[in-house]
Short mmCIF file of C-alpha atoms and ligand atoms in Angstrom, two decimals:
data_model
loop_
_atom_site.label_atom_id
_atom_site.label_comp_id
_atom_site.label_asym_id
_atom_site.label_seq_id
_atom_site.Cartn_x
_atom_site.Cartn_y
_atom_site.Cartn_z
CA MET A 280 16.20 -31.48 -28.83
CA TYR A 281 16.42 -27.97 -30.28
CA SER A 282 16.80 -29.52 -33.73
CA GLN A 283 13.44 -31.27 -33.35
CA LEU A 284 11.65 -28.07 -32.44
CA ASP A 285 9.41 -26.65 -35.13
CA ARG A 286 9.20 -22.95 -34.38
CA ASN A 287 5.94 -22.73 -36.28
CA ARG A 288 4.33 -25.16 -33.88
CA LEU A 289 5.14 -23.55 -30.58
CA PRO A 290 2.37 -22.80 -28.12
CA ARG A 291 1.47 -19.13 -28.02
CA HIS A 292 0.89 -19.43 -24.30
CA ALA A 293 2.60 -22.02 -22.09
CA ALA A 294 1.75 -22.33 -18.40
CA ILE A 295 3.67 -24.22 -15.74
CA ILE A 296 2.67 -25.67 -12.37
CA MET A 297 6.08 -25.57 -10.72
CA ASP A 298 5.63 -28.43 -8.27
CA GLY A 299 7.88 -30.77 -6.31
CA ASN A 300 10.28 -28.38 -4.56
CA GLY A 301 9.64 -29.86 -1.13
CA ARG A 302 9.96 -33.47 -2.27
CA TRP A 303 13.17 -32.70 -4.13
CA ALA A 304 14.67 -31.21 -0.97
CA GLY A 305 13.36 -34.01 1.24
CA ALA A 306 14.94 -36.68 -0.92
CA LEU A 307 18.31 -34.99 -0.43
CA GLY A 308 17.85 -34.55 3.32
CA LEU A 309 17.45 -30.80 2.92
CA LEU A 310 14.81 -28.44 4.28
CA ARG A 311 11.82 -27.65 2.06
CA SER A 312 13.09 -24.08 1.86
CA ALA A 313 16.19 -25.29 0.02
CA GLY A 314 13.84 -26.76 -2.58
CA HIS A 315 12.16 -23.40 -3.07
CA THR A 316 15.52 -21.64 -3.42
CA ALA A 317 16.59 -24.19 -6.02
CA GLY A 318 13.23 -23.74 -7.76
CA VAL A 319 13.93 -20.05 -8.32
CA LYS A 320 17.07 -20.99 -10.26
CA THR A 321 15.02 -23.26 -12.47
CA LEU A 322 12.51 -20.48 -13.09
CA LYS A 323 15.29 -18.16 -14.22
CA LYS A 324 16.48 -20.73 -16.78
CA ILE A 325 13.01 -21.50 -18.06
CA LEU A 326 12.14 -17.82 -18.49
CA GLN A 327 15.39 -17.36 -20.41
CA THR A 328 14.41 -20.26 -22.67
CA ALA A 329 11.02 -18.65 -23.29
CA VAL A 330 12.80 -15.40 -24.17
CA ASP A 331 15.20 -17.21 -26.53
CA LEU A 332 12.31 -18.99 -28.24
CA GLU A 333 10.28 -15.76 -28.39
CA LEU A 334 7.24 -17.38 -26.80
CA GLU A 335 4.32 -15.01 -26.70
CA ALA A 336 3.27 -15.79 -23.13
CA LEU A 337 4.51 -17.82 -20.18
CA THR A 338 2.51 -18.15 -16.97
CA VAL A 339 3.92 -19.80 -13.86
CA TYR A 340 2.12 -20.87 -10.69
CA ALA A 341 4.14 -19.57 -7.77
CA PHE A 342 1.68 -19.53 -4.86
CA SER A 343 -1.92 -20.68 -4.73
CA THR A 344 -4.80 -19.34 -2.66
CA GLU A 345 -4.59 -22.71 -0.87
CA ASN A 346 -0.88 -22.46 -0.06
CA TRP A 347 -1.64 -20.26 2.98
CA LYS A 348 -2.54 -23.56 4.69
CA ARG A 349 1.18 -24.34 4.97
CA PRO A 350 3.20 -23.73 8.14
CA LEU A 351 3.84 -20.04 8.75
CA ALA A 352 7.60 -20.48 8.49
CA GLU A 353 7.28 -21.90 4.97
CA VAL A 354 4.85 -19.18 3.88
CA ASP A 355 7.20 -16.52 5.29
CA PHE A 356 10.12 -18.07 3.49
CA LEU A 357 8.24 -18.08 0.21
CA MET A 358 7.30 -14.41 0.65
CA HIS A 359 10.91 -13.52 1.37
CA LEU A 360 12.07 -15.45 -1.68
CA PHE A 361 9.46 -13.80 -3.83
CA SER A 362 10.57 -10.34 -2.75
CA GLU A 363 14.24 -11.19 -3.30
CA TYR A 364 13.49 -12.66 -6.72
CA LEU A 365 11.74 -9.50 -7.89
CA GLU A 366 14.51 -7.30 -6.58
CA LYS A 367 17.28 -9.33 -8.18
CA GLU A 368 15.72 -10.23 -11.48
CA LYS A 369 13.65 -7.27 -12.61
CA ARG A 370 16.51 -5.42 -14.36
CA GLU A 371 17.52 -8.43 -16.42
CA MET A 372 13.90 -9.20 -17.26
CA HIS A 373 13.46 -5.64 -18.40
CA GLU A 374 16.61 -5.83 -20.54
CA ASN A 375 15.16 -8.99 -22.07
CA ASN A 376 12.06 -7.01 -23.06
CA VAL A 377 9.89 -9.20 -20.78
CA ARG A 378 6.52 -7.81 -19.72
CA ILE A 379 5.69 -9.02 -16.24
CA ARG A 380 2.18 -9.25 -14.80
CA PHE A 381 0.84 -10.76 -11.61
CA LEU A 382 -2.30 -12.85 -11.44
CA GLY A 383 -4.25 -13.31 -8.24
CA ARG A 384 -5.09 -11.44 -5.07
CA THR A 385 -1.87 -9.51 -4.79
CA GLU A 386 -3.54 -7.02 -2.46
CA GLU A 387 -3.22 -9.59 0.31
CA PHE A 388 0.58 -9.49 0.21
CA SER A 389 2.69 -7.29 2.48
CA PRO A 390 2.98 -3.60 1.55
CA LEU A 391 6.61 -4.20 0.54
CA ILE A 392 5.76 -6.99 -1.90
CA GLN A 393 2.80 -5.03 -3.25
CA SER A 394 5.04 -2.09 -4.03
CA GLN A 395 7.64 -4.36 -5.63
CA ILE A 396 4.92 -5.88 -7.78
CA ARG A 397 3.71 -2.44 -8.86
CA ASP A 398 7.27 -1.30 -9.59
CA ALA A 399 8.06 -4.36 -11.69
CA GLU A 400 4.80 -4.11 -13.63
CA GLN A 401 5.31 -0.42 -14.27
CA LEU A 402 8.93 -0.82 -15.28
CA MET A 403 8.04 -3.39 -17.91
CA GLN A 404 4.58 -2.24 -18.96
CA ASN A 405 5.64 -1.10 -22.42
CA ASN A 406 7.83 -4.07 -23.20
CA THR A 407 6.87 -6.10 -26.21
CA GLY A 408 8.61 -9.44 -25.57
CA VAL A 409 7.41 -12.46 -23.59
CA LYS A 410 4.28 -11.80 -21.55
CA PHE A 411 5.43 -13.30 -18.27
CA ASN A 412 2.62 -13.86 -15.78
CA ILE A 413 3.30 -14.93 -12.22
CA ALA A 414 0.29 -16.45 -10.49
CA ALA A 415 0.76 -15.49 -6.86
CA ASN A 416 -2.01 -15.87 -4.29
CA TYR A 417 -3.88 -17.14 -7.29
CA GLY A 418 -6.78 -19.56 -7.53
CA GLY A 419 -8.72 -20.23 -10.71
CA GLN A 420 -12.06 -20.36 -8.90
CA ASP A 421 -11.29 -17.18 -7.01
CA GLU A 422 -10.36 -15.45 -10.27
CA ILE A 423 -13.67 -16.48 -11.86
CA VAL A 424 -15.66 -15.27 -8.85
CA ARG A 425 -13.83 -11.93 -8.89
CA ALA A 426 -14.51 -11.53 -12.62
CA ALA A 427 -18.21 -12.32 -12.04
CA LYS A 428 -18.37 -9.68 -9.31
CA LYS A 429 -16.75 -7.04 -11.53
CA ILE A 430 -19.29 -7.76 -14.24
CA ALA A 431 -22.20 -7.76 -11.79
CA ALA A 432 -21.08 -4.35 -10.52
CA ARG A 433 -21.08 -2.98 -14.07
CA VAL A 434 -24.59 -4.33 -14.60
CA LEU A 435 -25.80 -2.77 -11.34
CA ASP A 436 -24.28 0.53 -12.42
CA GLY A 437 -26.36 0.35 -15.58
CA GLU A 438 -23.17 0.41 -17.66
CA LEU A 439 -23.67 -3.07 -19.03
CA ALA A 440 -26.80 -4.98 -20.12
CA LEU A 441 -27.19 -8.67 -19.25
CA ASP A 442 -27.21 -9.59 -22.94
CA GLN A 443 -23.79 -8.05 -23.40
CA ILE A 444 -22.22 -10.67 -21.16
CA ASP A 445 -20.55 -13.30 -23.30
CA ASP A 446 -17.38 -15.37 -23.09
CA LYS A 447 -15.22 -12.63 -24.62
CA LEU A 448 -16.41 -10.06 -22.13
CA PHE A 449 -15.97 -12.51 -19.26
CA GLU A 450 -12.46 -13.34 -20.42
CA SER A 451 -11.51 -9.69 -20.52
CA GLU A 452 -12.28 -9.41 -16.79
CA LEU A 453 -9.95 -12.26 -15.87
CA ASP A 454 -6.47 -11.53 -14.53
CA THR A 455 -4.86 -12.79 -17.74
CA GLY A 456 -6.76 -10.14 -19.78
CA GLU A 457 -4.25 -9.58 -22.57
CA SER A 458 -2.63 -13.01 -22.82
CA PRO A 459 -3.97 -15.48 -25.39
CA PRO A 460 -5.69 -18.70 -24.22
CA VAL A 461 -3.37 -21.27 -22.70
CA ASP A 462 -2.18 -23.82 -25.25
CA LEU A 463 0.00 -25.98 -23.05
CA VAL A 464 0.00 -26.69 -19.33
CA ILE A 465 3.08 -28.38 -17.90
CA ARG A 466 3.09 -29.83 -14.39
CA THR A 467 6.28 -31.04 -12.75
CA GLY A 468 6.49 -33.20 -9.62
CA GLY A 469 4.47 -36.18 -10.80
CA ASP A 470 0.94 -35.29 -9.67
CA LEU A 471 -1.81 -35.46 -12.27
CA ARG A 472 -4.06 -32.62 -11.25
CA VAL A 473 -4.80 -28.97 -11.96
CA SER A 474 -4.80 -27.65 -8.36
CA ASN A 475 -7.01 -24.67 -9.22
CA PHE A 476 -4.70 -23.28 -11.93
CA LEU A 477 -6.07 -21.30 -14.92
CA LEU A 478 -9.40 -23.14 -14.94
CA TRP A 479 -10.98 -20.90 -17.56
CA GLN A 480 -7.92 -20.25 -19.69
CA SER A 481 -6.93 -23.88 -20.07
CA ALA A 482 -10.32 -24.98 -21.44
CA TYR A 483 -8.65 -26.35 -24.58
CA ALA A 484 -5.06 -26.60 -23.38
CA GLU A 485 -2.90 -29.64 -23.98
CA PHE A 486 -1.45 -31.13 -20.78
CA TRP A 487 2.06 -32.42 -20.25
CA PHE A 488 3.09 -34.06 -17.00
CA THR A 489 6.51 -35.08 -15.77
CA GLN A 490 7.84 -36.88 -12.71
CA THR A 491 10.75 -34.46 -12.59
CA ASN A 492 10.61 -32.20 -9.56
CA TRP A 493 10.74 -28.49 -10.35
CA PRO A 494 14.33 -27.88 -9.14
CA GLU A 495 15.52 -30.46 -11.66
CA PHE A 496 13.36 -29.38 -14.56
CA SER A 497 15.65 -28.16 -17.34
CA PRO A 498 15.44 -26.13 -20.55
CA GLU A 499 15.99 -29.45 -22.38
CA GLU A 500 12.92 -30.99 -20.76
CA PHE A 501 10.94 -27.83 -21.41
CA ILE A 502 11.86 -28.12 -25.06
CA ALA A 503 10.90 -31.81 -25.03
CA ALA A 504 7.44 -30.73 -23.84
CA LEU A 505 7.25 -28.14 -26.61
CA VAL A 506 8.29 -30.71 -29.20
CA ASP A 507 5.59 -33.07 -27.95
CA PHE A 508 3.05 -30.26 -28.06
CA GLY A 509 4.00 -29.60 -31.69
CA LYS A 510 3.04 -33.17 -32.59
CA ARG A 511 -0.43 -33.07 -31.12
CA GLU A 512 -3.54 -32.64 -33.16
CA ARG A 513 -5.81 -30.04 -31.64
CA ARG A 514 -9.38 -30.36 -32.75
CA PHE A 515 -11.30 -27.91 -30.53
CA GLY A 516 -14.39 -30.06 -30.83
CA ALA A 517 -14.26 -30.35 -34.61
CA ILE A 518 -13.24 -33.49 -36.49
CA LYS A 519 -9.96 -34.27 -38.18
CA SER A 520 -9.58 -32.29 -41.36
CA THR A 521 -8.89 -34.42 -44.42
C1 IPE B 826 5.86 -26.12 -5.37
O1 IPE B 826 6.54 -27.08 -4.64
C2 IPE B 826 6.04 -24.73 -4.83
C3 IPE B 826 4.86 -24.17 -4.16
C4 IPE B 826 3.69 -24.72 -4.07
C5 IPE B 826 5.02 -22.88 -3.55
P1 IPE B 826 5.93 -27.70 -3.32
O2 IPE B 826 6.33 -26.84 -2.17
O3 IPE B 826 4.49 -27.92 -3.45
O4 IPE B 826 6.71 -29.08 -3.23
P2 IPE B 826 6.08 -30.51 -2.94
O5 IPE B 826 4.95 -30.67 -3.90
O6 IPE B 826 5.64 -30.49 -1.53
O7 IPE B 826 7.20 -31.45 -3.21
C1 IPE B 827 0.27 -26.17 -6.84
O1 IPE B 827 1.08 -26.99 -6.08
C2 IPE B 827 0.57 -24.73 -6.53
C3 IPE B 827 1.87 -24.26 -6.98
C4 IPE B 827 2.74 -24.92 -7.68
C5 IPE B 827 2.19 -22.91 -6.61
P1 IPE B 827 0.58 -27.58 -4.67
O2 IPE B 827 1.73 -28.37 -4.15
O3 IPE B 827 0.06 -26.50 -3.82
O4 IPE B 827 -0.62 -28.50 -5.14
P2 IPE B 827 -1.33 -29.72 -4.38
O5 IPE B 827 -1.62 -29.27 -2.99
O6 IPE B 827 -0.36 -30.86 -4.40
O7 IPE B 827 -2.54 -29.99 -5.21
MG1 MG B 828 3.35 -29.43 -4.19
#
């Protein structure tokens, strides 16, 4: 697969909806939590692949604003896993020159997780490698509403005129601020939906879906998605150039 990859046709920004942990575990007679633990291992491999390929940005969906609807025990487990992941992985990420950022309402996490998030972001803030965004307590609609509120506040303060609001300005108030637009969205687990992920940023993204559940997603399949992306013709509303 590597041999088919044209490095000049990689997405600048790939985003992944890491779905299917629970179903993977269920099919093996395991608890859903075992699926989440296995999913973390996959994430480690996929981030390493992004580092090896020198992708500009990788965003992963770890926890949605809707995932609070799950049983408390599962939410607690995910929080614990999240905290453990940051603790264990941040050194290696830093050594890999990764720049981590969190998207979403992180202020609703426990004080411990909030401080881990701040520490990780600070540690890696000057890194120049892969921009690695973790969407945690993230919802695309929520992000857009928060951006609109920030802009409205600036208008009320007299700092900004209505006419100055355009798509660039709006984009700069989104959580993804410095990452380029999303080129490719991958969803594992077989469902064909967006589930409130990067609604603004994926306006012109290519989509790639797989039945594979996240714990079984591999660097090889990731590369297959990137190869497929490289073959697509993106028109952005224009017509085919001749
Ligand atoms: C994705 O896997 C992980 C999170 C949403 C946190 P799921 O937990 O949604 O697994 P399925 O979709 O139920 O199999
Ligand atoms: C999307 O998966 C959120 C994450 C992967 C974190 P869900 O499992 O929450 O999505 P739905 O509920 O099937 O749409
Ligand atoms: Mg799911």
